[in-house]
Coordinates of C-alpha atoms and ligand atoms in Angstrom, one line a residue:
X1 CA -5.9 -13.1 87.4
X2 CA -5.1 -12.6 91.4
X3 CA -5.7 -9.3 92.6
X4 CA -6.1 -9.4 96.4
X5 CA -3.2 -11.9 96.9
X6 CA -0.5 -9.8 94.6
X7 CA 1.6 -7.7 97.1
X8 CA 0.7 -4.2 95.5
X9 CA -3.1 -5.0 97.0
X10 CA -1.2 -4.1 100.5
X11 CA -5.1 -4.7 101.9
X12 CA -6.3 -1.7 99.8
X13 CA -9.7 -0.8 101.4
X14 CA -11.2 -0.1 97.9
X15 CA -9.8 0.1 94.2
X16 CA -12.2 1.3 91.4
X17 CA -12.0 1.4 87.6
X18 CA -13.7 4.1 85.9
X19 CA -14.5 4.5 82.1
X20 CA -16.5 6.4 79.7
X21 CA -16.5 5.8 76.1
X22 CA -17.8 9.8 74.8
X23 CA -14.9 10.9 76.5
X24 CA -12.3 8.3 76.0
X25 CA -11.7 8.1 80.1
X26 CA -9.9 5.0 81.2
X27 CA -9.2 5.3 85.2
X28 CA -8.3 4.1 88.5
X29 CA -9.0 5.1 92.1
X30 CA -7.3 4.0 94.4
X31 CA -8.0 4.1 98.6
X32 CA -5.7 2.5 100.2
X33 CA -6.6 3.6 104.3
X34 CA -9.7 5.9 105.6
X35 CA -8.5 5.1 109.5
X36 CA -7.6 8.8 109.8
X37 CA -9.6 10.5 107.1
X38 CA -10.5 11.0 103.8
X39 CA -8.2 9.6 101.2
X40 CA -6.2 12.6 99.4
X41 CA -3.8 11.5 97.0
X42 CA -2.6 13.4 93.4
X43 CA -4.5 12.7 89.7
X44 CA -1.4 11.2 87.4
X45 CA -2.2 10.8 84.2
X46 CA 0.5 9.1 82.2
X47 CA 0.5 6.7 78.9
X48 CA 1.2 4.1 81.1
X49 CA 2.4 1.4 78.9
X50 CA 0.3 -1.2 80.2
X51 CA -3.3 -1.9 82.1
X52 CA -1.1 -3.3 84.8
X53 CA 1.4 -1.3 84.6
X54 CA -1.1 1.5 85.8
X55 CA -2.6 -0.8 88.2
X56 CA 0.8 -1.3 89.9
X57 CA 1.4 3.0 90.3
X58 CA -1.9 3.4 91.2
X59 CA -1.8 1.2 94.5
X60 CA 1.7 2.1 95.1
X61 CA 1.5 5.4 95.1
X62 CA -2.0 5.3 97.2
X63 CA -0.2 3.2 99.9
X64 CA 2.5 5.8 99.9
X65 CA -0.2 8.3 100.5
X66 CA -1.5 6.7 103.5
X67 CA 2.2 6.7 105.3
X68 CA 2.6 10.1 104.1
X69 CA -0.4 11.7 105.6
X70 CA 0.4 9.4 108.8
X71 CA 3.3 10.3 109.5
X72 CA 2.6 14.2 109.2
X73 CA -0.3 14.3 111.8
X74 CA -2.8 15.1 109.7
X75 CA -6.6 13.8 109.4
X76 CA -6.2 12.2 106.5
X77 CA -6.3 8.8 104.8
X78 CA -4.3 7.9 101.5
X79 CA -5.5 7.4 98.1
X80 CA -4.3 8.2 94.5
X81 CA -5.8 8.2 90.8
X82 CA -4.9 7.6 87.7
X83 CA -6.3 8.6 84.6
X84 CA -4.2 6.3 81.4
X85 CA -3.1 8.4 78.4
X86 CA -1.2 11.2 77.2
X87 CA -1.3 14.8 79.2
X88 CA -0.4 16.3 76.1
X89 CA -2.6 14.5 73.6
X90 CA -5.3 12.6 75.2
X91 CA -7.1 15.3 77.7
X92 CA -10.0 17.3 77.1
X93 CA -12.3 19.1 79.2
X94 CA -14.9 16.1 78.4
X95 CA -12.4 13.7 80.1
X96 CA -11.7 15.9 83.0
X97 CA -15.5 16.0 83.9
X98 CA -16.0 12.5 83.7
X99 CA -13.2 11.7 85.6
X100 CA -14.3 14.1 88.0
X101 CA -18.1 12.3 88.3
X102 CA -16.7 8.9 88.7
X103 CA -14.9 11.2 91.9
X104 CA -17.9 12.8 93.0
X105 CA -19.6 8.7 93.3
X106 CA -17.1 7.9 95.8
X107 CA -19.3 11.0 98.0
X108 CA -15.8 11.8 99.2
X109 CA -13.9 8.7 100.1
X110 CA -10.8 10.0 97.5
X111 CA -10.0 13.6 97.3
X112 CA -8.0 14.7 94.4
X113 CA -5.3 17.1 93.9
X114 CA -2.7 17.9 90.9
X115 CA 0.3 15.1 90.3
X116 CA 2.2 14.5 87.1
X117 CA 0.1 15.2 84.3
X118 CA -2.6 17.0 85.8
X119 CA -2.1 20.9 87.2
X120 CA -4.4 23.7 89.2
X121 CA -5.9 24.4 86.3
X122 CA -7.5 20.7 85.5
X123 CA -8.3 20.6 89.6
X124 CA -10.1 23.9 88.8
X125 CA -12.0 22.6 86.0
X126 CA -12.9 19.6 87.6
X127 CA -14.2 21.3 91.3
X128 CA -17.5 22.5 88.5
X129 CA -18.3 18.3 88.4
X130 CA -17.5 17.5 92.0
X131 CA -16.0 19.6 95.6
X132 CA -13.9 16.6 96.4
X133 CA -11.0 18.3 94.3
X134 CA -7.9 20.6 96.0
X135 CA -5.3 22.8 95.5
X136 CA -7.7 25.3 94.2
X137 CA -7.5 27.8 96.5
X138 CA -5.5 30.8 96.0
X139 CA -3.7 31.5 99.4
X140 CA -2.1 34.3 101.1
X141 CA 1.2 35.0 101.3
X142 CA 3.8 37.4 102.2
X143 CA 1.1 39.8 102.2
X144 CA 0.0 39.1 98.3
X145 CA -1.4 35.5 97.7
X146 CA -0.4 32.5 95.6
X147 CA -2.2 30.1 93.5
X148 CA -3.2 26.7 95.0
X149 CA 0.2 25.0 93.6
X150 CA 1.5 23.4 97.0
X151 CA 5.3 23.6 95.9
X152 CA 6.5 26.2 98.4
X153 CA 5.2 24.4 101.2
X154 CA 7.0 21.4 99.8
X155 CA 10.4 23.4 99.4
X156 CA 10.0 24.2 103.2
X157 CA 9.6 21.0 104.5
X158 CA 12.5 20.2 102.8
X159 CA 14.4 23.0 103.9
X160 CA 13.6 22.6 107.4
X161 CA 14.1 18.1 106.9
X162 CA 18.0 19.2 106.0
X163 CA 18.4 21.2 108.9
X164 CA 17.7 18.3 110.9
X165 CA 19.5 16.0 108.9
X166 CA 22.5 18.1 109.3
X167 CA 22.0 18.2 112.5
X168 CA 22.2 14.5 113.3
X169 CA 24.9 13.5 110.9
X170 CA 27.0 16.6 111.1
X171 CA 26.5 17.8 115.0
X172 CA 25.7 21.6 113.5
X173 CA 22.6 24.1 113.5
X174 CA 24.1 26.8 111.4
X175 CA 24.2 26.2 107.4
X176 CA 26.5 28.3 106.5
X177 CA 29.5 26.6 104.3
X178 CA 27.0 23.5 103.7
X179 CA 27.7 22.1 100.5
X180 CA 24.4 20.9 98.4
X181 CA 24.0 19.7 95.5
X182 CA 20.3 20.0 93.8
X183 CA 19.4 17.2 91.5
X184 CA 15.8 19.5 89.8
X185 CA 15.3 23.1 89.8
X186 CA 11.7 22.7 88.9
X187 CA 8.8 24.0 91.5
X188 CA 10.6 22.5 94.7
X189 CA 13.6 23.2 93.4
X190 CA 14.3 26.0 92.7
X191 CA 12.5 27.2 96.0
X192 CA 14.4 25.0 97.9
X193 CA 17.5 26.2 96.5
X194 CA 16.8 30.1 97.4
X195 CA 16.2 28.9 101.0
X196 CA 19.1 27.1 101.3
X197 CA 21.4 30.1 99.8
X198 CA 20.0 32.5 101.7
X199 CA 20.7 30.2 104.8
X200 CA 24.6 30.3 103.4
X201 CA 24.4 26.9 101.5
X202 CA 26.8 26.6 98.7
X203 CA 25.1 25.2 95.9
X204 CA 25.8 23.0 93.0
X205 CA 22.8 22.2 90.9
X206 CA 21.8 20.3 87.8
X207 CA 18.7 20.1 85.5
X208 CA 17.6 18.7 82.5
X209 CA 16.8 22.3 81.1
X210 CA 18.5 24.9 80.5
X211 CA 16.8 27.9 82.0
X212 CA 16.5 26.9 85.4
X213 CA 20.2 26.4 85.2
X214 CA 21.1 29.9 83.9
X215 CA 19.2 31.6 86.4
X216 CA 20.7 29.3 89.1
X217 CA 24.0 30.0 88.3
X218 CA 23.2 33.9 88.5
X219 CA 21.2 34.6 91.4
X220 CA 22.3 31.8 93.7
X221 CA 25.9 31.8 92.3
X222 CA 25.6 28.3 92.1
X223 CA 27.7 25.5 90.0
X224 CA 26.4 24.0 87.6
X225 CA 26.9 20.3 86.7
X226 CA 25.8 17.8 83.9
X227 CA 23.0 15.6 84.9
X228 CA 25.6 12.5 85.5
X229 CA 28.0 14.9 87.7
X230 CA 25.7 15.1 90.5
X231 CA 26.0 11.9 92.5
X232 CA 29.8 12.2 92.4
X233 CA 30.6 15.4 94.0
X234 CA 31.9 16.1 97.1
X235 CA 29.3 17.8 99.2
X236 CA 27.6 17.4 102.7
X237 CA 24.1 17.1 101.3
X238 CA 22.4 15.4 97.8
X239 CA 19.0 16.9 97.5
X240 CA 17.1 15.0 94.9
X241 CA 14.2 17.0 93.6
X242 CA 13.7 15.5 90.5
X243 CA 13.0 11.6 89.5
X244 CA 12.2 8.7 91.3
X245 CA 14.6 5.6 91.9
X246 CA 18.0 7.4 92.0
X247 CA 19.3 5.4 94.7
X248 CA 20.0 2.8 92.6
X249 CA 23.0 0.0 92.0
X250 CA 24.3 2.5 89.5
X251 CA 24.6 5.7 92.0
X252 CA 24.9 4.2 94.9
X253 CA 28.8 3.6 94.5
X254 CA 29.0 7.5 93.0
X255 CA 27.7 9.2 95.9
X256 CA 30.1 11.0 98.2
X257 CA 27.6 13.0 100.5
X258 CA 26.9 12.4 104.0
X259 CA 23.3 13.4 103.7
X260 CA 20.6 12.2 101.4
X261 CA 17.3 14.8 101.5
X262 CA 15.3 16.0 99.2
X263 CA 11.8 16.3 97.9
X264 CA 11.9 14.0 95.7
X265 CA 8.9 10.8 95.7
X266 CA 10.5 7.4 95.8
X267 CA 13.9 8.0 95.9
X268 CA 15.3 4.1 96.9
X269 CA 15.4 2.1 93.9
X270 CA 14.8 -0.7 96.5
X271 CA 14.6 -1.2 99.8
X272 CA 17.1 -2.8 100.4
X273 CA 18.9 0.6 99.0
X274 CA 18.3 2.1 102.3
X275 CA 20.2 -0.6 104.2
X276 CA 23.1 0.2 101.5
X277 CA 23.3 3.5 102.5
X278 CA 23.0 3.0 106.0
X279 CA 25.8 0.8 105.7
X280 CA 28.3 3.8 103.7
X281 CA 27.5 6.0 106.8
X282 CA 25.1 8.1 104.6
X283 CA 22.2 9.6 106.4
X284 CA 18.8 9.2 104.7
X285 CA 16.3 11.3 105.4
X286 CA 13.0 9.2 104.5
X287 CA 11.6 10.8 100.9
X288 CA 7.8 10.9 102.4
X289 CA 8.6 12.3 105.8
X290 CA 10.4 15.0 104.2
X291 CA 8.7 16.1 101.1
X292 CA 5.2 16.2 103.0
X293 CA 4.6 19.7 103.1
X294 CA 2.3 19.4 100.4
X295 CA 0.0 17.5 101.5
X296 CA 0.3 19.6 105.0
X297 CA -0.4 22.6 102.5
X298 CA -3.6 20.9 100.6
X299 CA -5.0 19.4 103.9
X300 CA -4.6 23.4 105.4
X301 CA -6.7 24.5 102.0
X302 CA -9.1 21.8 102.8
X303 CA -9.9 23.5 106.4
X304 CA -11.4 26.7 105.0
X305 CA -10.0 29.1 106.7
X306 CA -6.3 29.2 105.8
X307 CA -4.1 30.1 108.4
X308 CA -0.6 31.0 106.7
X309 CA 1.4 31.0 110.7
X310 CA -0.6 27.7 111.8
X311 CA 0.6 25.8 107.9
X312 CA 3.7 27.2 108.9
X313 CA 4.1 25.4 112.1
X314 CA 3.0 22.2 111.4
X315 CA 5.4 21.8 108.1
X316 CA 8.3 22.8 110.7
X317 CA 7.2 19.6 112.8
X318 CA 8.9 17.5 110.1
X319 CA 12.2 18.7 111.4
X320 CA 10.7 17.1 114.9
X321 CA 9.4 13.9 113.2
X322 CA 12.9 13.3 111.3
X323 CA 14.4 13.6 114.1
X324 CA 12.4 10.8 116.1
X325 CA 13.3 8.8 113.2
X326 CA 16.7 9.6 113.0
X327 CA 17.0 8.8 116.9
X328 CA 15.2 5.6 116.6
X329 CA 17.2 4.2 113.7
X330 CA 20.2 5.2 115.4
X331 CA 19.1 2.9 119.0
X332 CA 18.1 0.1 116.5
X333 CA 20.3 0.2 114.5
X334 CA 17.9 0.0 111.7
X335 CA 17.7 2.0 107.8
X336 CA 15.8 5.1 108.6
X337 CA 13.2 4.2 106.3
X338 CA 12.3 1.3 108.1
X339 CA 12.1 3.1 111.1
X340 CA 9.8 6.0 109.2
X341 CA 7.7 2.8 108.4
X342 CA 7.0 1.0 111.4
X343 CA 6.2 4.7 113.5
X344 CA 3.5 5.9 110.1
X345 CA 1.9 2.2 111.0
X346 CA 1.7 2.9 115.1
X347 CA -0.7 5.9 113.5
X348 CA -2.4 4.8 111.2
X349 CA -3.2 1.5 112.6
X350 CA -4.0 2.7 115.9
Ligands
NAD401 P1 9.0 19.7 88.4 O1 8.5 18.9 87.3 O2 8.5 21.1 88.5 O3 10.6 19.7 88.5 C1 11.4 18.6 88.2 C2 12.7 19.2 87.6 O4 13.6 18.1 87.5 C3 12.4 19.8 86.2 O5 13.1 21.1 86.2 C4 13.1 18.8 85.3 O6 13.7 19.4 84.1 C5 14.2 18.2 86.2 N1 14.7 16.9 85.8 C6 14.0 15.9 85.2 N2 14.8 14.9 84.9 C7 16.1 15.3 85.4 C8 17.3 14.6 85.4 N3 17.5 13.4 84.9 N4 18.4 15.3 85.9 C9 18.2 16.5 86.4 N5 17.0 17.2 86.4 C10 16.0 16.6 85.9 O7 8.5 18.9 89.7 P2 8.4 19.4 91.2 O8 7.0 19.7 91.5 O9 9.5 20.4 91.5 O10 8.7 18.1 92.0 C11 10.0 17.6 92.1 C12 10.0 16.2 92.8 O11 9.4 16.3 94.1 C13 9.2 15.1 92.1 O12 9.8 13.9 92.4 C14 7.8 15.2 92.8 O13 7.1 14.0 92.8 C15 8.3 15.5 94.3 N6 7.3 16.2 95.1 C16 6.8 17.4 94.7 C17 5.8 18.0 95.5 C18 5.2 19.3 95.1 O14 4.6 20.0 95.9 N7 5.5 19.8 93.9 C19 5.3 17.4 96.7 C20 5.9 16.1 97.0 C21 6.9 15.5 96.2

């Protein structure tokens, strides 16, 4: 079996496998690059299908991490975890604590925080076994305070990545009249839709569920479409804020925005799905540049003494960052990711 050779490896500065047979814990830790930091990445935990199937998340997602914090400016490495088995069936307060022990051995190499599977109420749990959990803290905010749940934050880096999208590709400030289309009204959103209404956005949104829609469709006025509607449509901006790989062979040839930005994790299929839409004229804002306000949000929590105006602040420096991006892939020529890329590895690497 090759491990270090296999491209996933990406010179990962340490991987660990963790077990514990009282508890049933099968997982991996993942540390991808301490240059800057500590490595802080989310716990998934997932019925991955197989060991190497969770091998292959784990040190993508880590890497991703590392790129992410990067690129956002903050002290911070990347890492990620995950813990194989069902959310639903498989975890138990004996699992959490062991996971969180085979955490608290690292002596804070890998912090962890909530992903898929895993919510503030496991990272709450876990912070009795070991301090190197987050997004524990309940924060304040417009002048009441809010559980540890980084979401918002997230919904505002978004927010404020469109406005600079639009921007470039479009040649406005104001979005009033913008047409968006929300693939997700879970956590981000939902959020993100508000902000975007209240900016004057005209919205059309789609979920999965039913709830979020109804609700949607009442207080944002927006117009809802089935799940397959939403690459088709004819609107400025496609805000993905739900699954990975939707730029994909299949949506690609549906999509009739000018924009592509939104929160969502992994949005190419492929790479070379950034070049594709490069090449149709559509704008892409890179998915890690502009959905990092979480992590901006966690690494504030990690400071100690949250400063609502100072989070504030550094999640609008995504507009500035998307913007370098945007320039530099417009000189080069170049698929913004690419660009997003090569500036996250001047900072890290430096
Ligand atoms: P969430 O689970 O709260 O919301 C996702 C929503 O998408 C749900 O309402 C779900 O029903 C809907 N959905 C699922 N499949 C769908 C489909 N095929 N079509 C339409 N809707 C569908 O998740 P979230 O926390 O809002 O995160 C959304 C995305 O943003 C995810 O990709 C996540 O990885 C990414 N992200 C989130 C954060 C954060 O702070 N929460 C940070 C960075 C990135």
């Amino acid at each position: 079996m090759s491990v270090f050779s296999t491209r996933d490896f990406a010179d990962h500065e340490q991987v660990v496998f963790c077990s514990d047979a009282r508890s049933g814990l099968k997982a991996i830790i993942a540390v991808h690059n301490s240059n800057l930091g500590p490595a802080l990445g989310g716990c998934r935990m997932w019925p991955y299908a197989s060991e190497e199937e969770a091998v292959r998340d784990v040190l993508r997602l880590s890497r991703g991490m590392t790129y992410k914090s990067a690129m956002a400016g903050l002290k911070l490495g990347g890492g990620k975890s995950v813990i194989i088995g069902n959310p639903r069936t498989d975890k138990s307060p004996e699992l959490l604590a062991a996971f969180a022990r085979a955490v608290d051995r690292l002596g804070g190499s890998y912090i962890a925080a909530e992903d898929s599977g895993t919510g503030v109420e496991d990272m709450k749990y876990m912070s009795q076994f070991t301090r190197h959990v987050s997004g524990i803290v309940d924060k304040p905010s417009d002048g009441g305070t809010r559980s540890g749940d980084p979401s918002p934050s997230t919904a505002y880096g978004t927010f404020v990545g469109i406005r600079a999208a639009v921007r470039e590709r479009l040649g406005r400030d104001s979005l009033e009249g913008l047409r968006v289309a929300v693939q997700g009204l879970g956590h981000v959103g939902l959020d993100l839709a508000h902000q975007l209404k209240a900016a004057g956005a005209k919205l059309w949104v789609t979920d999965i569920h039913r709830e979020p829609l109804v609700r949607a469709a009442k207080e944002l006025e927006a117009t809802v479409v089935a799940p397959e509607e939403i690459f088709g449509l004819d609107v400025d901006v496609f805000a993905p804020c739900a699954l990975g790989a939707i730029v994909n062979d299949h949506t690609l040839p549906q999509l009739k925005a000018k924009i592509v930005a939104g929160a969502a994790n992994n949005q190419l299929a492929e790479p070379r799905h950034g070049a594709a839409l490069m090449q149709r004229g559509i704008l892409y804002a890179p998915d890690y540049v502009i959905n990092a306000g979480g992590i901006i949000d966690v690494y504030y929590e990690r400071t100690g003494n949250f400063d609502a105006a100072a989070l504030k602040r550094h999640i609008e420096r995504i507009e500035d960052n998307l913007m370098e991006i945007f320039a530099r892939a417009r000189q080069e020529e170049r698929p913004t990711g690419e660009v997003a890329d090569a500036i996250a590895e001047e900072r890290f690497r430096r």
